[in-house]
CSV table of C-alpha atoms in Angstrom, one decimal:
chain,number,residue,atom,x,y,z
A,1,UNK,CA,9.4,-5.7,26.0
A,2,UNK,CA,6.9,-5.0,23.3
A,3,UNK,CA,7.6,-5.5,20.1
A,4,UNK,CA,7.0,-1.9,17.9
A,5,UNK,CA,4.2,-2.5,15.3
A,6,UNK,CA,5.1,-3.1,11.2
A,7,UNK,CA,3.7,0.0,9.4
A,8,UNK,CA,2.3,-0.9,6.1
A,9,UNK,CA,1.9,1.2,2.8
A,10,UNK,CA,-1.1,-0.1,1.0
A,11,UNK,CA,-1.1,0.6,-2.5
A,12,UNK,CA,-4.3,1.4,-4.8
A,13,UNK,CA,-6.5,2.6,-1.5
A,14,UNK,CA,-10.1,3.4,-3.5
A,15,UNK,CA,-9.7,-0.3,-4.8
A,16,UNK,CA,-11.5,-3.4,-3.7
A,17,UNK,CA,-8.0,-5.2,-2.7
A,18,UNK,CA,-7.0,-2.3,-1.4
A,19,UNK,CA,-10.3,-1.4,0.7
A,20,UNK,CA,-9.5,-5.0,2.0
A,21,UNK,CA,-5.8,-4.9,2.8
A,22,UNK,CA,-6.6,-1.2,4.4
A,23,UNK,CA,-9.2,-2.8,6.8
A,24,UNK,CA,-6.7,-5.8,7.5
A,25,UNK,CA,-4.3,-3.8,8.5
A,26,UNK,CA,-6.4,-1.7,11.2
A,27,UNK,CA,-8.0,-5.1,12.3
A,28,UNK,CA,-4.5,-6.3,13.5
A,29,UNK,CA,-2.5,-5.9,16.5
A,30,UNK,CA,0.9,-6.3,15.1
A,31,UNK,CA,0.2,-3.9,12.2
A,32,UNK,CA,-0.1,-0.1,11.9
A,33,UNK,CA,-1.2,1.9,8.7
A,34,UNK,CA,1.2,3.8,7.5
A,35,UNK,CA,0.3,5.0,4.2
A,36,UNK,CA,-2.0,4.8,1.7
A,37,UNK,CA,-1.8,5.4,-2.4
A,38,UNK,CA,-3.6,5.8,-5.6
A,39,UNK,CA,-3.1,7.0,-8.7
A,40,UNK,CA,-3.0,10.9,-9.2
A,41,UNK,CA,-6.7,12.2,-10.0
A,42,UNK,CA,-8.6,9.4,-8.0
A,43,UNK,CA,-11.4,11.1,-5.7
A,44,UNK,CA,-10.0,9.2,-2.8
A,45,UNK,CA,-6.7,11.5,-3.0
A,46,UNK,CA,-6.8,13.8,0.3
A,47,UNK,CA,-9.3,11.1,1.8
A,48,UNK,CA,-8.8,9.9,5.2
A,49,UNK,CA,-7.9,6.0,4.9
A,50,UNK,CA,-10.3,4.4,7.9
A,51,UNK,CA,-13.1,7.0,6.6
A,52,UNK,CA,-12.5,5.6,2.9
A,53,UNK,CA,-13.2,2.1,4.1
A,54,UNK,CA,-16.3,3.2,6.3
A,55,UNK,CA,-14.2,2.9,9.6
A,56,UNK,CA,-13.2,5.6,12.3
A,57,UNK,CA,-10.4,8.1,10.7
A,58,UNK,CA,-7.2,7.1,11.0
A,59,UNK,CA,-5.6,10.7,10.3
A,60,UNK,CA,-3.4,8.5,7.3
A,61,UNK,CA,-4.7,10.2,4.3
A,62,UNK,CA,-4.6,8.7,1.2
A,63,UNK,CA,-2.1,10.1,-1.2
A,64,UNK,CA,-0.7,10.0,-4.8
A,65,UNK,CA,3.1,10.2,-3.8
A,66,UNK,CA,4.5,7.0,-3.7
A,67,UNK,CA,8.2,7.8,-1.9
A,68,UNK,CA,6.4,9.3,0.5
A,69,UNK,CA,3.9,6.4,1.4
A,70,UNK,CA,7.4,4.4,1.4
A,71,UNK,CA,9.1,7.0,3.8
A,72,UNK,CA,6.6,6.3,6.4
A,73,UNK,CA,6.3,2.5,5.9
A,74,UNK,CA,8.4,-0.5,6.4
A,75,UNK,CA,6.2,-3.1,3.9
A,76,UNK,CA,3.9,-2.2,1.0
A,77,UNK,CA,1.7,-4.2,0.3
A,78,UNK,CA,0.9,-4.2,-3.6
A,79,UNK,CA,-2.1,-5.9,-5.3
A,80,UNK,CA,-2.7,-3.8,-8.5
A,81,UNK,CA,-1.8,-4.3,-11.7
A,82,UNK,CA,1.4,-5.7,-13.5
A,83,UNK,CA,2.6,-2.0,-14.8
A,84,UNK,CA,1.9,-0.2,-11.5
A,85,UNK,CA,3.5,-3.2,-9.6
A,86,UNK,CA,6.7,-3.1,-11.3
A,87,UNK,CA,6.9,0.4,-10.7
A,88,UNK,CA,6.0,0.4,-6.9
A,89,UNK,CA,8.8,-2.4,-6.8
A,90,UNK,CA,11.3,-0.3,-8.4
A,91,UNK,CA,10.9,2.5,-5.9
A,92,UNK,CA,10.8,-0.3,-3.1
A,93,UNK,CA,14.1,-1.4,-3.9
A,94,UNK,CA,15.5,2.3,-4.3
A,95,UNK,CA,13.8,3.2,-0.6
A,96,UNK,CA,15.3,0.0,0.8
A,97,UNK,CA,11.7,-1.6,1.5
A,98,UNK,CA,9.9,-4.6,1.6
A,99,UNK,CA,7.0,-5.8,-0.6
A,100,UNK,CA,4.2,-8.3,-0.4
A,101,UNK,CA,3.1,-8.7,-4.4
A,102,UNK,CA,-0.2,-9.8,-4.8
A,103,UNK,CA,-0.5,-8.9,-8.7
A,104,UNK,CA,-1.3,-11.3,-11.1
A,105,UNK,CA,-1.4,-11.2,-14.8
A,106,UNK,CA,2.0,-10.6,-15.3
A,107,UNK,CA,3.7,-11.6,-18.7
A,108,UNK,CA,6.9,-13.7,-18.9
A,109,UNK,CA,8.6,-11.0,-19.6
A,110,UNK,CA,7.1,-9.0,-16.9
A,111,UNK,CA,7.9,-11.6,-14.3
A,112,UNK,CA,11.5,-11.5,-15.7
């Protein structure tokens, strides 16, 4: 029996960590793309993920609705910045989804 790929949320698509983790993703076997996100007003919004990264389309658009990159995901993977990472955890823990934090930078009271 085969074991169903993980599908992965990545989180701040049009950025160079998220490029990266987008291209990962498609690269491996045991991984399936999900979802992708940025921020409301980015030009990547609408986008197709694999064409965003110079790849074949994937027909995962990127999008500006985080619940709904969670909905069809069970992992995000999160390497932005403190502020959006907190937020992308709290909706993680409300959709009952895991997360892979890559953020640095955060404060002491952040990391609280």
């Amino acid at each position: 029996m085969s074991q169903q790929a993980v599908r992965v949320a990545v989180s701040g698509a049009s950025g160079r960590m998220g490029r990266t983790l987008i291209a990962g993703v498609l690269d491996d076997t045991t991984l399936t793309l999900g979802a992708a996100f940025d921020l409301a007003g980015q030009a990547c919004i609408g986008e197709d993920a694999g064409q965003l990264i110079g790849a074949a389309a994937t027909g995962v658009l990127v999008r500006d609705d985080v619940a709904g990159a969670l909905a069809a995901a069970d992992v995000l993977i999160d390497f932005t910045r403190p502020a959006g990472t907190l937020q992308y955890l709290a909706a993680c823990v409300q959709a009952k989804r895991a997360i892979v934090i890559g953020t640095t930078g955060f404060s002491a009271a952040e990391k609280k």
